[in-house]
Coordinates of C-alpha atoms (C1' of nucleotides) in Angstrom, one line a residue:
Chain U
M1 CA 8.0 -2.0 13.7
A2 CA 5.3 -4.7 14.5
L3 CA 3.1 -2.0 14.8
F4 CA 3.9 0.0 11.9
W5 CA 3.9 -3.3 9.7
E6 CA 0.6 -4.3 11.4
H7 CA -1.5 -1.1 10.7
G8 CA 0.5 1.2 8.8
Y9 CA 2.0 4.1 9.9
E10 CA -1.2 6.9 10.1
R11 CA -2.7 4.1 11.9
T12 CA 0.0 3.9 14.6
A13 CA -0.5 6.5 17.1
I14 CA 2.3 7.8 19.3
A15 CA 0.7 6.5 22.4
D16 CA 0.4 2.9 21.0
I17 CA 4.1 2.4 20.3
T18 CA 4.6 3.7 24.2
A19 CA 1.9 1.3 25.0
A20 CA 3.7 -1.9 23.4
A21 CA 6.9 -0.4 24.5
G22 CA 5.7 0.0 28.1
V23 CA 7.3 3.6 28.6
R24 CA 6.1 7.0 28.5
S25 CA 5.8 9.3 25.9
G26 CA 8.8 11.6 27.3
S27 CA 10.8 8.5 26.7
L28 CA 10.2 8.3 23.6
Y29 CA 10.6 11.8 22.5
H30 CA 13.8 11.9 24.3
F31 CA 15.2 9.7 21.4
F32 CA 13.0 10.8 18.6
A33 CA 12.1 14.1 17.2
T34 CA 9.3 13.4 15.7
K35 CA 6.7 10.6 14.4
E36 CA 8.2 10.8 11.4
D37 CA 11.8 10.1 12.6
V38 CA 10.7 6.8 14.1
L39 CA 9.4 5.9 10.7
T40 CA 12.9 6.5 9.1
A41 CA 14.5 4.3 12.2
V42 CA 12.4 1.4 11.2
L43 CA 13.3 1.7 7.2
E44 CA 16.9 2.0 8.5
A45 CA 16.0 -1.3 10.7
Y46 CA 14.7 -3.0 7.4
L47 CA 17.7 -2.0 5.8
Q48 CA 20.2 -3.2 8.2
G49 CA 17.6 -6.3 8.5
L50 CA 17.6 -7.5 4.8
T51 CA 20.8 -9.6 4.2
P52 CA 20.6 -11.4 8.0
Q53 CA 16.9 -11.4 8.1
V54 CA 15.8 -12.1 4.5
M55 CA 18.7 -13.1 2.0
G56 CA 20.8 -14.8 4.3
P57 CA 18.3 -17.6 5.1
A58 CA 17.3 -18.2 2.1
F59 CA 20.7 -18.6 1.0
A60 CA 21.7 -20.6 3.0
A61 CA 19.0 -23.0 2.1
A62 CA 19.8 -23.5 -1.2
E63 CA 23.6 -23.8 -3.6
D64 CA 22.4 -22.8 -6.4
P65 CA 22.0 -19.1 -7.4
L66 CA 18.2 -19.4 -9.5
E67 CA 17.6 -21.8 -6.2
R68 CA 18.4 -19.3 -3.9
I69 CA 15.9 -16.7 -5.8
F70 CA 13.3 -19.2 -5.3
A71 CA 14.5 -19.8 -2.1
V72 CA 13.6 -16.3 -1.2
L73 CA 10.8 -16.3 -2.8
A74 CA 9.7 -19.4 -0.5
G75 CA 10.5 -17.2 2.5
Y76 CA 7.6 -14.5 1.6
R77 CA 5.3 -17.6 1.5
A78 CA 5.9 -18.5 4.7
R79 CA 5.7 -15.4 6.2
I80 CA 2.2 -14.9 4.4
L81 CA 1.1 -18.5 6.2
A82 CA 2.7 -17.6 9.6
T83 CA 1.1 -14.3 9.8
E84 CA -2.4 -16.0 8.5
F85 CA -2.3 -13.2 5.5
R86 CA -1.9 -10.6 7.4
Y87 CA 1.8 -10.2 5.8
R88 CA 2.4 -7.3 3.6
C89 CA 6.0 -6.6 2.5
P90 CA 6.4 -4.0 5.2
V91 CA 8.4 -2.1 2.3
G92 CA 6.0 -2.0 -0.3
S93 CA 3.3 -1.0 1.9
L94 CA 4.9 1.9 3.9
A95 CA 6.0 2.4 -0.1
L96 CA 2.5 3.2 -0.9
E97 CA 1.3 4.9 2.0
M98 CA 4.7 6.9 2.1
Q99 CA 4.3 8.2 -1.6
N100 CA 3.9 12.2 -0.4
A101 CA 6.0 11.9 2.7
S102 CA 9.4 13.1 3.6
E103 CA 12.6 12.6 0.9
R104 CA 14.5 10.8 3.9
A105 CA 11.6 8.4 4.3
R106 CA 11.6 8.2 0.1
E107 CA 14.8 7.7 -0.1
L108 CA 15.2 5.0 2.5
V109 CA 12.6 3.1 0.3
R110 CA 14.4 3.0 -2.8
E111 CA 17.3 1.9 -0.8
N112 CA 15.1 -0.9 0.4
F113 CA 14.4 -1.5 -3.1
A114 CA 17.5 -1.8 -4.9
G115 CA 19.0 -3.6 -2.0
W116 CA 16.7 -6.6 -2.4
R117 CA 16.7 -6.2 -6.3
A118 CA 21.2 -5.9 -5.8
A119 CA 20.8 -9.2 -3.5
I120 CA 18.7 -11.2 -6.5
A121 CA 20.9 -9.7 -9.3
Q122 CA 23.9 -11.2 -8.0
C123 CA 22.3 -14.7 -7.8
V124 CA 21.7 -14.1 -11.7
R125 CA 25.0 -13.2 -12.5
D126 CA 26.4 -16.3 -10.6
A127 CA 23.8 -18.3 -12.6
A128 CA 25.1 -16.8 -15.9
P129 CA 26.9 -19.9 -17.3
A130 CA 23.2 -21.6 -17.1
L131 CA 21.7 -19.0 -18.6
R132 CA 21.2 -17.4 -22.7
E133 CA 23.7 -14.3 -22.8
N134 CA 21.0 -11.9 -23.4
A135 CA 19.6 -11.9 -19.5
D136 CA 19.9 -9.3 -18.0
P137 CA 20.7 -9.7 -14.2
E138 CA 19.6 -6.0 -13.4
S139 CA 15.9 -6.2 -15.3
L140 CA 15.4 -9.8 -14.0
A141 CA 15.9 -8.5 -10.3
T142 CA 13.1 -6.0 -11.0
F143 CA 10.9 -8.6 -12.3
V144 CA 11.6 -10.5 -9.3
L145 CA 10.6 -7.8 -7.1
T146 CA 7.8 -6.8 -9.1
V147 CA 6.4 -10.6 -8.8
M148 CA 7.3 -11.1 -4.8
E149 CA 5.2 -7.4 -4.1
G150 CA 2.3 -8.0 -6.5
G151 CA 2.2 -11.5 -5.7
V152 CA 2.2 -11.0 -1.5
M153 CA -0.4 -7.8 -2.1
Q154 CA -3.4 -10.2 -4.0
A155 CA -2.5 -13.5 -0.9
A156 CA -3.2 -10.9 1.5
A157 CA -6.1 -9.0 -0.2
E158 CA -7.6 -12.4 -1.1
R159 CA -6.6 -14.6 2.1
D160 CA -5.4 -16.9 -1.0
I161 CA -2.1 -18.5 -1.4
A162 CA -2.9 -19.8 -4.8
R163 CA -2.1 -15.9 -5.6
Y164 CA 1.2 -16.2 -4.5
D165 CA 2.0 -19.3 -5.8
D166 CA 0.5 -19.1 -9.2
S167 CA 2.7 -15.8 -9.3
V168 CA 6.0 -17.7 -8.6
R169 CA 4.9 -20.5 -10.9
H170 CA 4.7 -18.7 -13.7
L171 CA 8.1 -16.6 -12.7
R172 CA 9.7 -20.0 -12.3
A173 CA 8.3 -21.4 -16.0
Y174 CA 9.8 -17.8 -17.5
F175 CA 13.5 -18.5 -15.5
D176 CA 13.0 -22.3 -17.5
T177 CA 13.1 -20.7 -20.6
L178 CA 16.0 -18.2 -19.7
E179 CA 18.2 -21.6 -19.9
R180 CA 20.9 -22.2 -22.2
I181 CA 19.5 -25.3 -24.6
D182 CA 22.9 -26.8 -25.2
R183 CA 23.0 -28.1 -21.5
Chain B
M1 CA -11.7 9.2 -5.1
A2 CA -9.3 11.3 -6.1
L3 CA -8.4 12.6 -2.4
F4 CA -8.1 9.0 -1.4
W5 CA -5.7 7.6 -4.4
E6 CA -3.7 10.5 -3.7
H7 CA -3.2 10.7 0.2
G8 CA -4.9 7.4 1.0
Y9 CA -8.0 6.9 3.5
E10 CA -6.3 7.4 6.5
R11 CA -4.9 10.8 5.5
T12 CA -8.1 12.0 4.2
A13 CA -9.9 13.5 6.4
I14 CA -13.5 14.3 6.4
A15 CA -13.1 18.7 6.3
D16 CA -10.6 17.5 3.0
I17 CA -13.5 15.8 1.3
T18 CA -16.3 18.4 2.0
A19 CA -13.9 21.4 1.4
A20 CA -13.1 19.7 -2.1
A21 CA -16.5 19.4 -2.9
G22 CA -17.8 22.7 -1.8
V23 CA -20.2 21.7 0.8
R24 CA -20.2 21.1 4.7
S25 CA -20.4 18.2 6.9
G26 CA -24.1 18.5 7.3
S27 CA -24.6 17.7 3.6
L28 CA -21.7 14.8 3.8
Y29 CA -23.0 12.9 7.0
H30 CA -26.8 13.1 5.3
F31 CA -25.7 10.7 2.4
F32 CA -23.0 8.8 4.4
A33 CA -23.1 7.0 7.7
T34 CA -19.9 7.3 8.6
K35 CA -16.3 7.6 7.2
E36 CA -16.3 4.4 6.0
D37 CA -19.1 4.1 4.3
V38 CA -17.7 6.7 2.0
L39 CA -14.7 4.6 1.3
T40 CA -16.8 1.3 0.6
A41 CA -18.9 3.9 -2.1
V42 CA -15.7 4.9 -3.7
L43 CA -14.3 1.2 -4.0
E44 CA -18.0 0.5 -5.8
A45 CA -17.3 3.2 -7.8
Y46 CA -13.6 1.9 -9.1
L47 CA -15.9 -1.5 -9.8
Q48 CA -18.5 0.6 -11.6
G49 CA -15.5 2.0 -13.4
L50 CA -13.0 -1.0 -14.5
T51 CA -14.8 -1.6 -18.0
P52 CA -15.9 1.8 -19.3
Q53 CA -12.8 3.3 -17.9
V54 CA -10.0 0.1 -17.8
M55 CA -11.0 -2.1 -20.2
G56 CA -13.2 -0.7 -22.8
P57 CA -10.6 1.6 -24.0
A58 CA -7.7 -0.3 -24.1
F59 CA -9.8 -3.3 -25.7
A60 CA -10.5 -0.6 -28.5
A61 CA -7.1 -0.2 -28.8
A62 CA -6.1 -3.6 -30.0
E63 CA -8.2 -6.4 -31.8
D64 CA -5.6 -9.1 -31.1
P65 CA -7.0 -10.6 -27.8
L66 CA -2.7 -10.9 -26.7
E67 CA -2.3 -7.0 -27.7
R68 CA -5.1 -6.3 -25.5
I69 CA -3.7 -7.4 -22.3
F70 CA -0.7 -5.5 -23.5
A71 CA -2.7 -2.3 -24.6
V72 CA -4.5 -2.7 -20.7
L73 CA -1.0 -2.7 -19.6
A74 CA 0.3 0.5 -21.9
G75 CA -2.7 2.3 -19.6
Y76 CA -1.4 1.8 -16.5
R77 CA 2.1 3.4 -18.1
A78 CA 0.4 6.2 -19.5
R79 CA -1.2 7.1 -16.2
I80 CA 2.1 6.9 -14.1
L81 CA 3.3 9.0 -16.2
A82 CA 0.7 11.3 -16.8
T83 CA 0.4 12.2 -12.9
E84 CA 4.4 12.1 -12.5
F85 CA 4.4 9.1 -11.0
R86 CA 2.5 10.1 -8.0
Y87 CA 0.2 6.8 -9.6
R88 CA -0.9 3.9 -8.1
C89 CA -3.3 1.3 -8.4
P90 CA -6.3 3.0 -6.3
V91 CA -7.4 -0.6 -5.6
G92 CA -4.0 -1.8 -4.5
S93 CA -3.4 0.9 -2.3
L94 CA -6.4 0.5 -0.4
A95 CA -6.5 -3.2 -0.6
L96 CA -2.6 -2.5 1.5
E97 CA -4.1 0.1 3.6
M98 CA -7.4 -1.6 4.3
Q99 CA -5.9 -4.9 5.8
N100 CA -8.0 -4.5 9.1
A101 CA -10.5 -2.8 7.9
S102 CA -14.6 -3.6 7.6
E103 CA -15.3 -7.1 6.0
R104 CA -17.5 -5.0 3.4
A105 CA -14.2 -3.2 2.2
R106 CA -12.2 -6.1 1.6
E107 CA -14.6 -7.9 -0.3
L108 CA -15.0 -5.1 -3.1
V109 CA -11.4 -4.9 -3.0
R110 CA -11.4 -8.9 -3.9
E111 CA -14.3 -7.8 -5.8
N112 CA -12.4 -5.2 -8.2
F113 CA -9.2 -7.5 -8.2
A114 CA -11.7 -10.4 -9.5
G115 CA -13.0 -8.4 -11.9
W116 CA -9.9 -7.6 -13.6
R117 CA -8.5 -10.6 -13.7
A118 CA -11.6 -12.0 -15.3
A119 CA -11.2 -9.7 -18.1
I120 CA -7.6 -10.7 -18.7
A121 CA -8.4 -14.2 -18.4
Q122 CA -11.0 -14.0 -21.0
C123 CA -8.4 -12.4 -23.3
V124 CA -6.1 -15.1 -22.7
R125 CA -9.3 -17.8 -23.6
D126 CA -9.6 -15.8 -26.6
A127 CA -6.1 -16.0 -27.4
A128 CA -5.9 -19.8 -27.3
P129 CA -5.4 -21.4 -30.8
A130 CA -2.4 -19.3 -30.8
L131 CA -1.4 -20.5 -27.8
R132 CA 0.0 -24.2 -26.1
E133 CA -2.8 -26.2 -24.4
N134 CA -1.6 -25.8 -21.3
A135 CA -1.6 -22.0 -20.8
D136 CA -4.2 -21.8 -18.0
P137 CA -6.2 -18.2 -18.4
E138 CA -7.4 -18.1 -14.4
S139 CA -3.3 -18.3 -13.4
L140 CA -2.2 -16.3 -16.5
A141 CA -4.4 -13.1 -15.2
T142 CA -3.5 -13.7 -11.7
F143 CA 0.0 -13.3 -13.0
V144 CA -0.8 -10.4 -15.0
L145 CA -2.4 -8.2 -12.3
T146 CA 0.8 -9.7 -10.1
V147 CA 3.5 -7.6 -12.7
M148 CA 0.7 -4.5 -12.7
E149 CA 0.8 -4.2 -9.2
G150 CA 4.4 -4.6 -8.2
G151 CA 5.5 -2.9 -11.9
V152 CA 3.3 0.2 -10.6
M153 CA 4.4 0.0 -6.9
Q154 CA 8.2 0.6 -7.8
A155 CA 7.8 2.9 -10.5
A156 CA 6.1 5.0 -8.0
A157 CA 8.4 4.6 -5.4
E158 CA 11.3 4.9 -7.1
R159 CA 9.8 7.6 -9.9
D160 CA 11.4 5.5 -12.5
I161 CA 9.4 4.2 -16.0
A162 CA 11.9 1.9 -16.4
R163 CA 10.9 -0.4 -13.2
Y164 CA 7.7 -0.3 -14.9
D165 CA 8.9 -1.0 -18.5
D166 CA 11.6 -4.1 -17.3
S167 CA 8.6 -5.8 -15.7
V168 CA 6.5 -5.5 -18.5
R169 CA 8.6 -6.5 -20.6
H170 CA 9.9 -9.9 -19.3
L171 CA 6.0 -10.8 -19.2
R172 CA 5.9 -10.1 -22.6
A173 CA 8.7 -12.1 -23.1
Y174 CA 7.3 -14.6 -21.1
F175 CA 4.0 -14.5 -23.2
D176 CA 5.8 -14.8 -26.1
T177 CA 7.0 -18.5 -25.0
L178 CA 3.7 -19.6 -24.6
E179 CA 2.7 -19.3 -28.3
R180 CA 2.5 -22.4 -30.2
I181 CA 5.9 -23.4 -32.2
D182 CA 4.3 -24.6 -35.0
R183 CA 2.2 -21.2 -36.1
Chain X
dG1 C1' -30.9 18.6 2.1
dT2 C1' -28.0 22.1 3.6
dC3 C1' -26.5 24.8 6.7
dT4 C1' -24.0 26.6 11.4
dA5 C1' -22.5 25.4 15.0
dT6 C1' -20.3 22.1 18.0
dA7 C1' -19.7 18.2 20.9
dC8 C1' -16.0 15.0 22.9
dC9 C1' -12.1 12.5 21.9
dC10 C1' -7.8 11.7 20.2
dT11 C1' -3.4 13.3 18.3
dG12 C1' 1.6 14.5 18.4
dA13 C1' 4.0 17.1 20.7
dT14 C1' 5.9 19.8 25.2
dA15 C1' 7.2 21.2 30.1
dG16 C1' 9.5 20.4 33.8
dA17 C1' 10.1 17.7 38.2
dC18 C1' 12.7 13.8 39.6
Chain I
dG1 C1' 16.8 9.0 30.8
dT2 C1' 11.8 8.2 32.8
dC3 C1' 8.1 10.2 34.5
dT4 C1' 3.3 13.3 35.3
dA5 C1' 0.6 16.2 33.2
dT6 C1' -0.8 19.1 30.0
dC7 C1' -1.3 21.7 26.1
dA8 C1' -3.1 22.9 21.5
dG9 C1' -5.2 21.6 17.6
dG10 C1' -7.4 18.6 14.4
dG11 C1' -10.5 14.3 14.3
dT12 C1' -15.5 12.3 13.4
dA13 C1' -19.8 12.6 14.0
dT14 C1' -24.2 15.0 15.6
dA15 C1' -27.9 18.9 16.8
dG16 C1' -30.8 21.3 15.5
dA17 C1' -32.4 25.4 12.5
dC18 C1' -33.5 26.9 8.2

DNA sequence: GTCTATACCCTGATAGAC
DNA sequence: GTCTATCAGGGTATAGAC
């Protein structure tokens, strides 16, 4: 996972993986038939880690459903800073790299995105009493994921957290306009 | 440019490039010292093409400065559909792939992003009379680029234009809230 | 400037002993 | 299950004739 995230799939050689694991190629090929099987295993691990690693900590940090959304986004901000701008969303990066890859890999990217949006959409639904009636949870979740991916990409490319912060700030301003006026 | 865009930098071999060009490797290495020099030339070409290829046609399609922004975004929508969801922003894709690449390549990615944002920021400035006074052109341009990159990524990954359309629609709704109330 | 030919390394993957 | 050893192919890049 770390190697694919840091260098991408193509730039990571089997030899890099076995060296990092401290084993020889025979051991790796005992468990994985091909390099692409390693990739799908990594994407499956990301899917498994979505709730415990990404959503769980953020949801624990806030009670209010809308604040939970921005706590998730704050988590990505922390990752960017902790990695000194080397952070890229692993799913998003692989999504672009795997455009012409196996159907299984592409399906796992879709599932990762869908799971991420589902968690955010639930927050929007939980916040429904405070929102206008026409606020659509699914398309808003897509919008939040869009802002995260685009903001992370720009912050990493320019090594400037302001790109991410500006993006999230405008998203917050938009959410403010969705709140009921009579509240 | 086409090969890097379609398959990415790593997956494109020198032999692929020379075959597509109908020449032998000696010819390519007469003009480019290394493969990475080919990459920087491609990124320079994207920079050169920003105005004539991306901004120009969109700006010609609309007079109103805010409509020009959404005409640019409509251009990307058309590219997604015309390529049957194989379209990825070439700069964004290379930005993620080139994270650990040469400083020159990273600088060219930054310049491409900066040029894109500058054109959008100018639209916001031109629209200033219709907008609230606190509408900041630079951070709004960042936000527009964020939405484009994130929306294109999701649409390509899921082969569903709705991801892009939802993102742009919410961006439009946000811009609507930035307009002067007294107009 | 373009060609042929090739060096040389690294790639994913395999065979088979232990 | 893990190891050593290695294969066959493809990778970037070069040499040198024309």
